[in-house]
Coordinates of C-alpha atoms in Angstrom, one line a residue:
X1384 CA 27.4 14.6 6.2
X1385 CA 23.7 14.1 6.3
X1386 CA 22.2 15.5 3.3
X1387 CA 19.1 17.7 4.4
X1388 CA 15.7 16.2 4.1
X1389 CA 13.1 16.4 1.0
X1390 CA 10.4 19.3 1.7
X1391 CA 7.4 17.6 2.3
X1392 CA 4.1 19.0 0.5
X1393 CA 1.5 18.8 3.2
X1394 CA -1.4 19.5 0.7
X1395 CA -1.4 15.7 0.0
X1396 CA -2.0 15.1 3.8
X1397 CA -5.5 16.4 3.3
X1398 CA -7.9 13.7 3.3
X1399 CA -10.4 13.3 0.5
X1400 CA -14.2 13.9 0.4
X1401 CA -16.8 11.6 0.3
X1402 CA -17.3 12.9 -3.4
X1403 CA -13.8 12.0 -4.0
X1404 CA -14.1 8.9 -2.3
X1405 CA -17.2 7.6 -4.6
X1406 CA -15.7 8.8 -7.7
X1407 CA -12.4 6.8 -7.2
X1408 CA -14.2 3.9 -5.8
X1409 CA -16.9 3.8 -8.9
X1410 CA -13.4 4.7 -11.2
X1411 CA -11.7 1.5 -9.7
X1412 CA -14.9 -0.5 -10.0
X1413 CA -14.9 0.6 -13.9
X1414 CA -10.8 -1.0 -13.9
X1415 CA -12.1 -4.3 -12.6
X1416 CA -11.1 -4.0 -8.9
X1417 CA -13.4 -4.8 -6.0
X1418 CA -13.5 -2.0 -3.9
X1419 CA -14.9 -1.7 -0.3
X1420 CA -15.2 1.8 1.5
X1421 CA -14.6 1.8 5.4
X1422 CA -14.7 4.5 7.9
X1423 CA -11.8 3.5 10.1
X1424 CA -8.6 1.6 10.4
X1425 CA -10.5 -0.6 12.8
X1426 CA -12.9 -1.5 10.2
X1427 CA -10.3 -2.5 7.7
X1428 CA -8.5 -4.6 9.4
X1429 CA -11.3 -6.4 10.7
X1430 CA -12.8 -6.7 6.6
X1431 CA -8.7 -7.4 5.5
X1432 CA -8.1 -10.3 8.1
X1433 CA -11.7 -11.9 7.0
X1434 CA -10.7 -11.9 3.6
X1435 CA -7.4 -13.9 4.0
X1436 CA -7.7 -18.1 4.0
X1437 CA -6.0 -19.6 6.6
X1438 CA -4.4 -21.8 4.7
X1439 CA -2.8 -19.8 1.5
X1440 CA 0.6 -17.9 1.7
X1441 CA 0.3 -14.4 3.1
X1442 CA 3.0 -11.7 2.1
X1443 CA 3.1 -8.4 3.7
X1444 CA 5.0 -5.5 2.6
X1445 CA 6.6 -3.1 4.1
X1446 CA 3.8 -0.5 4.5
X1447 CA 3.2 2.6 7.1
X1448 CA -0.8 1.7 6.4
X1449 CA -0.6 -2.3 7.5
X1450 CA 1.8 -1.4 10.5
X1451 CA -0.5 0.9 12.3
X1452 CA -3.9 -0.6 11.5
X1453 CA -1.8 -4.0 13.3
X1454 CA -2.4 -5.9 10.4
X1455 CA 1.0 -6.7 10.0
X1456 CA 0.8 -7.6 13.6
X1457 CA -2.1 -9.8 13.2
X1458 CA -0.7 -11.9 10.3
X1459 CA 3.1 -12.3 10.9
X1460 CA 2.6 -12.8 14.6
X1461 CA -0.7 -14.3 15.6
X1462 CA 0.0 -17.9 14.6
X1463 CA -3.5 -17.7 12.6
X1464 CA -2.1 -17.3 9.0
X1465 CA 0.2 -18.6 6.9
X1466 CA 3.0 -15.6 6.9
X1467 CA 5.8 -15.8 4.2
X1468 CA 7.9 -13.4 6.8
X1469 CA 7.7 -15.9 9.7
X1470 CA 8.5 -18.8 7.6
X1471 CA 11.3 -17.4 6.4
X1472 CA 12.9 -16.1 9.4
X1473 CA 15.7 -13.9 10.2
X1474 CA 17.6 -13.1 6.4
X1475 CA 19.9 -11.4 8.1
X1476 CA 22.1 -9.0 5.5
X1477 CA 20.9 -11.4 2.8
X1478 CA 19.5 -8.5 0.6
X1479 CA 18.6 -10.2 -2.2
X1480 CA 16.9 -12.4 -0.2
X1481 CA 15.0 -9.5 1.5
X1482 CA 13.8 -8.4 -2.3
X1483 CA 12.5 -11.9 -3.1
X1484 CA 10.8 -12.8 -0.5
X1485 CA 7.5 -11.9 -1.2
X1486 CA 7.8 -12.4 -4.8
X1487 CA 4.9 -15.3 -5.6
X1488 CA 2.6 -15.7 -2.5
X1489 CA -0.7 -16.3 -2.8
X1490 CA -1.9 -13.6 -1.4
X1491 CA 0.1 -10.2 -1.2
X1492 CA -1.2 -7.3 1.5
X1493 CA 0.1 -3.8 0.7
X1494 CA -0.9 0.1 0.3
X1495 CA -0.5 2.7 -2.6
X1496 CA 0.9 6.0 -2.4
X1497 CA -2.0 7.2 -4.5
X1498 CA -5.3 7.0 -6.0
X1499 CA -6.5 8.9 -8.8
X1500 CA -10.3 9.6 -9.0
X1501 CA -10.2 7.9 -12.8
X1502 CA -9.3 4.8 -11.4
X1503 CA -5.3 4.2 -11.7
X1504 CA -3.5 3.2 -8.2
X1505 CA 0.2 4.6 -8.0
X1506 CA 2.8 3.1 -6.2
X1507 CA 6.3 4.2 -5.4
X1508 CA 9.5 1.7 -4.4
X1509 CA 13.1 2.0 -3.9
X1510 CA 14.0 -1.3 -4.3
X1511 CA 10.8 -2.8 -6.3
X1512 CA 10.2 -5.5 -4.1
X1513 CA 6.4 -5.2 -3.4
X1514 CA 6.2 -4.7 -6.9
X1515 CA 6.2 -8.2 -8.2
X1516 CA 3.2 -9.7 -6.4
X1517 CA 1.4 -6.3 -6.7
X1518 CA 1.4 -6.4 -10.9
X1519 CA 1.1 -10.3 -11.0
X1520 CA 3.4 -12.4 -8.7
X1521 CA 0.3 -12.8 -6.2
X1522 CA -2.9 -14.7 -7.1
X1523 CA -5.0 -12.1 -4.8
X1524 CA -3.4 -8.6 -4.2
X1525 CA -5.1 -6.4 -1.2
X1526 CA -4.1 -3.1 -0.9
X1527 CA -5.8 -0.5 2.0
X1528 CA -5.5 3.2 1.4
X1529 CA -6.1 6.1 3.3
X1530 CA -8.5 9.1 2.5
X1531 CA -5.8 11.4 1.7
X1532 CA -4.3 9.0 -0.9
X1533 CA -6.9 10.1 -3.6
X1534 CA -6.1 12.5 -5.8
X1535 CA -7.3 13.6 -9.2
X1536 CA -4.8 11.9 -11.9
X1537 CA -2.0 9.9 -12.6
X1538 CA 0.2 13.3 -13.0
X1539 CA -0.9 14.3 -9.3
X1540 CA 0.0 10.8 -8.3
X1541 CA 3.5 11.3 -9.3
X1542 CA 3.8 14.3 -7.5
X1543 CA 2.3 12.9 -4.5
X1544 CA 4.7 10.0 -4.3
X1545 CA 7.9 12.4 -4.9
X1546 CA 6.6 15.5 -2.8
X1547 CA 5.0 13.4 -0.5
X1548 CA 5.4 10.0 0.7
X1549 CA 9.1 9.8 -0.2
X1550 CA 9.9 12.8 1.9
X1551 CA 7.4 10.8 4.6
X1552 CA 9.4 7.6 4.2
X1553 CA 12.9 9.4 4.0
X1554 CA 12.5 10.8 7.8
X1555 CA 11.2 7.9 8.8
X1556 CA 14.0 6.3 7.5
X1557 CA 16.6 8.6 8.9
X1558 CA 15.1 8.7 12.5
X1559 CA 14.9 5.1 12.6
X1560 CA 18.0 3.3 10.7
X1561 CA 20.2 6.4 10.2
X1562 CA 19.8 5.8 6.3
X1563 CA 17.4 7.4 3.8
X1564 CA 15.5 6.2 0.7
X1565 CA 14.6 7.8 -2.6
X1566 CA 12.5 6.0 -5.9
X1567 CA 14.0 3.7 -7.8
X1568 CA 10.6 2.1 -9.2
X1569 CA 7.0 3.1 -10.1
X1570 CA 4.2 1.0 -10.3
X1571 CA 0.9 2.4 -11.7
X1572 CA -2.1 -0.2 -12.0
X1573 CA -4.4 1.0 -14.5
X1574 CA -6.7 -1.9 -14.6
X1575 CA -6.9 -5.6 -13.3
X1576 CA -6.8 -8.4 -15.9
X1577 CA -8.6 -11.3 -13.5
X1578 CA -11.8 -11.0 -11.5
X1579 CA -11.9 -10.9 -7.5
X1580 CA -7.8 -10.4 -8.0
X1581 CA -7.5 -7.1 -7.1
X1582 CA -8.6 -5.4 -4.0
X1583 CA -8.8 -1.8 -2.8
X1584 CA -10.0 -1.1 0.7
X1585 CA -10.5 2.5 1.2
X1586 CA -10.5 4.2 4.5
X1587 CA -12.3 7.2 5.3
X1588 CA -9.6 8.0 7.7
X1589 CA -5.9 9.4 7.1
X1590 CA -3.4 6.5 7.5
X1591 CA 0.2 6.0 6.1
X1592 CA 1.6 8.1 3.7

């Protein structure tokens, strides 16, 4: 038997303000990320797909956020880029595999599952495998976030991810594969070590959870 699915808290749907938005974006700034503030999912992929070379190793994770803006779409199947996915084919069952892929591109393309207006970017995994290149693993990281991903501190983050975006993921799961998900890993990126590494594109519309 199925167990029932996780309550989702739909006050973390609720996009942020521009208020929000500059504070977070200034906070991030402060932690040594570039940040760039777009107002749609058009505009982001558009700025995302300009700042990818050609000719370095792409990665992109499994994320809600790169799947509907078609920038998965536009890396793994255009041709255009160098895709770590389409080189390595089908794995098939190989799960291992699956968690190594992405490991040590040179370029890793993600989201976050929060935000926090001092600056901290949150990010919640059952297997950790986006988590390698994310910390370090990838020479340039590139995450896009949507509005409703900021929210005041690291302890609202937390919630977010467990009252939020796991129940998200967890039906999306189920109505998809027949199988659900939970957190096995959290990632929180306080502040980037190397300049121009780090990347947060921030979307003034809601995308992803």
């Amino acid at each position: 038997m199925t167990a029932p699915a996780p309550v989702v808290d739909e006050t973390f749907a609720k996009p942020a303000d521009e208020a929000q938005l500059d504070r977070a974006a200034e906070a991030l700034r402060d932690h040594n990320f570039i940040v760039h503030l777009v107002d749609t999912l058009t505009d982001a992929r558009e700025l995302v797909l300009s700042l990818v070379p050609r000719e370095e190793t792409v990665f992109t994770a499994s994320s809600e956020t790169l799947r509907l803006s078609k920038i998965t779409e536009a890396i793994d199947q255009s041709g255009d880029f160098t895709s770590v996915r389409t080189a390595a084919g089908d794995l098939g069952a190989d799960v291992d595999a699956q968690v190594r892929l992405g490991a040590t591109p040179d370029v890793v393309l993600g989201s976050v599952h929060a935000v926090s207006e001092d600056g901290y970017l949150l990010v919640g995994s059952a297997s950790g495998s986006q988590l390698a290149p994310y910390a370090s693993g990838a020479r340039k990281a590139i995450w896009v976030v949507g509005a409703q991903k900021i929210v005041p501190d690291v302890a609202t983050g937390l919630r977010r991810i467990h009252d939020y975006s796991l129940p998200k993921e967890w039906r999306r799961l189920q109505e998809n594969y027949g199988q659900t998900s939970f957190i096995g890993k959290i990632l929180i990126l306080e502040r980037e070590a190397f300049p121009e590494r780090g990347v947060v594109v921030l979307v003034r519309d809601t995308v992803g959870f």
